[in-house]
């Protein structure tokens, strides 16, 4: 077993079409293996602005460069409305999520939530998640599943959630 974390940034976009977009800034996900082997880490930031020197063209990052703490700090620059939900996933489920993310790729302009929801939809604890374009809708779906093991909204709570028993 390992864990899959889905990040929902529901801060206002600040874009001129704010009235249309409302609080729908960004979605992303990362996977951390139970043994915390840095080589097994994965981060998917489609249509995102999170930059790492190792980030691939499909907006995926693999290995020791994946830092959940840095990723959360990057999202919190938009404001305080960021939630990371932790879900228990099997190696097979994680492999399927990663395969889908690789197939979907970078997401294009404002395609972050569409890509993340498509990557997880129907897999393991994400049964019941439907494809959506909106971070608020994806976050509501994830919360409504009642399958997440824990959640974090700041750096301190994320460190607690990341700790292995």
XYZ file of C-alpha atoms in Angstrom:
165
model
C 0.000 0.000 0.000
C 0.942 3.611 -0.501
C -0.936 6.852 -0.544
C -2.354 9.100 -3.238
C -2.939 12.737 -2.356
C -5.235 15.034 -4.323
C -4.720 18.780 -3.930
C -7.601 21.220 -4.465
C -6.804 24.931 -4.675
C -10.164 26.705 -4.458
C -8.847 30.250 -4.110
C -10.208 32.961 -6.410
C -8.373 32.963 -9.723
C -7.924 36.720 -9.933
C -8.440 36.480 -13.690
C -10.675 39.013 -15.489
C -13.317 36.333 -15.986
C -13.469 35.803 -12.194
C -17.272 35.828 -12.117
C -17.331 32.784 -14.404
C -14.482 30.883 -12.755
C -15.362 31.704 -9.149
C -13.082 29.880 -6.682
C -11.589 27.411 -9.124
C -7.827 27.910 -9.152
C -6.122 24.496 -9.554
C -5.993 20.727 -8.939
C -3.041 18.352 -8.773
C -2.008 15.053 -7.227
C 0.996 13.260 -5.830
C 1.816 9.695 -4.774
C 4.162 8.810 -1.925
C 5.100 5.132 -1.400
C 4.706 3.692 2.109
C 8.435 3.008 2.384
C 8.940 6.685 1.419
C 11.469 5.613 -1.202
C 12.248 8.908 -2.954
C 12.545 7.088 -6.292
C 8.884 5.999 -6.059
C 7.463 9.502 -5.646
C 5.212 10.983 -8.338
C 3.642 14.428 -8.779
C 1.138 15.412 -11.478
C 0.566 19.150 -11.987
C -1.312 19.470 -15.305
C -1.709 23.040 -16.561
C 0.148 24.092 -13.427
C 2.805 26.622 -12.602
C 4.764 24.497 -10.137
C 8.257 24.407 -11.539
C 11.037 21.985 -10.894
C 14.130 21.499 -12.969
C 13.054 17.890 -13.505
C 9.382 18.510 -14.439
C 8.464 16.644 -17.618
C 6.500 17.978 -20.566
C 3.431 16.043 -19.374
C 3.601 18.107 -16.172
C 4.694 15.012 -14.248
C 7.616 14.749 -11.891
C 9.153 11.473 -10.740
C 11.601 10.627 -7.989
C 13.459 12.538 -5.288
C 12.574 15.973 -6.720
C 8.929 15.449 -5.623
C 8.388 17.557 -2.514
C 4.807 17.629 -1.203
C 5.786 20.461 1.135
C 7.136 22.637 -1.698
C 4.107 21.828 -3.827
C 1.698 22.882 -1.068
C 3.680 26.072 -0.379
C 3.491 26.876 -4.091
C -0.302 26.497 -4.020
C -0.708 28.492 -0.804
C 0.743 31.542 -2.603
C -2.729 31.886 -4.147
C -4.401 32.076 -0.729
C -5.442 29.852 2.180
C -8.119 27.756 0.425
C -5.990 24.714 -0.383
C -6.833 21.195 0.763
C -4.785 18.031 0.332
C -6.759 14.803 0.829
C -4.959 11.507 1.519
C -6.305 8.237 0.072
C -4.944 4.713 0.617
C -4.127 3.144 -2.738
C -2.539 -0.116 -3.801
C 0.546 -0.293 -6.042
C -1.720 -1.442 -8.880
C -4.068 1.521 -8.414
C -1.135 3.922 -8.314
C 0.323 2.388 -11.469
C -3.038 2.933 -13.190
C -3.234 6.576 -12.034
C 0.332 7.211 -13.233
C -0.332 5.459 -16.553
C -3.422 7.607 -17.099
C -1.599 10.814 -16.130
C 1.188 9.991 -18.581
C -1.380 9.299 -21.299
C -3.369 12.500 -20.577
C -0.276 14.683 -20.423
C 0.034 18.336 -19.529
C -3.613 19.341 -19.674
C -3.378 22.451 -21.853
C -4.790 25.809 -20.830
C -6.930 25.504 -17.657
C -7.194 21.724 -18.010
C -5.789 20.829 -14.601
C -8.936 19.509 -12.951
C -10.161 17.776 -16.085
C -6.832 15.927 -16.249
C -6.636 15.071 -12.533
C -10.262 13.917 -12.330
C -9.778 11.796 -15.457
C -6.585 10.250 -14.021
C -8.266 9.103 -10.789
C -11.883 8.512 -11.877
C -13.031 4.987 -11.031
C -9.693 3.833 -9.583
C -9.752 2.267 -6.086
C -10.970 4.793 -3.522
C -11.866 7.174 -6.354
C -14.812 5.096 -7.544
C -17.605 7.612 -7.859
C -15.394 10.491 -9.006
C -16.616 11.858 -12.316
C -14.622 13.911 -14.773
C -15.036 17.643 -14.136
C -13.443 20.913 -15.187
C -13.875 22.617 -11.808
C -11.631 22.319 -8.692
C -14.565 23.088 -6.377
C -16.612 20.265 -7.923
C -13.717 17.770 -7.739
C -13.050 18.731 -4.117
C -16.753 18.275 -3.283
C -16.728 14.832 -4.966
C -13.601 13.767 -3.047
C -15.003 14.971 0.277
C -18.330 13.258 -0.456
C -16.686 9.879 -1.033
C -15.851 9.701 2.678
C -12.881 7.516 1.729
C -10.028 9.880 2.475
C -7.877 8.917 5.437
C -6.863 12.434 6.373
C -6.525 15.956 5.010
C -4.237 18.956 5.319
C -4.650 22.671 4.689
C -1.264 24.030 5.763
C 2.365 22.926 5.987
C 2.176 21.693 9.584
C -0.911 19.542 8.967
C 0.608 18.199 5.717
C 3.719 17.048 7.594
C 1.437 15.265 10.076
C -0.566 13.641 7.264
C 2.623 12.527 5.488
C 4.018 10.790 8.589
C 3.869 7.028 8.373
C 2.598 5.130 11.448
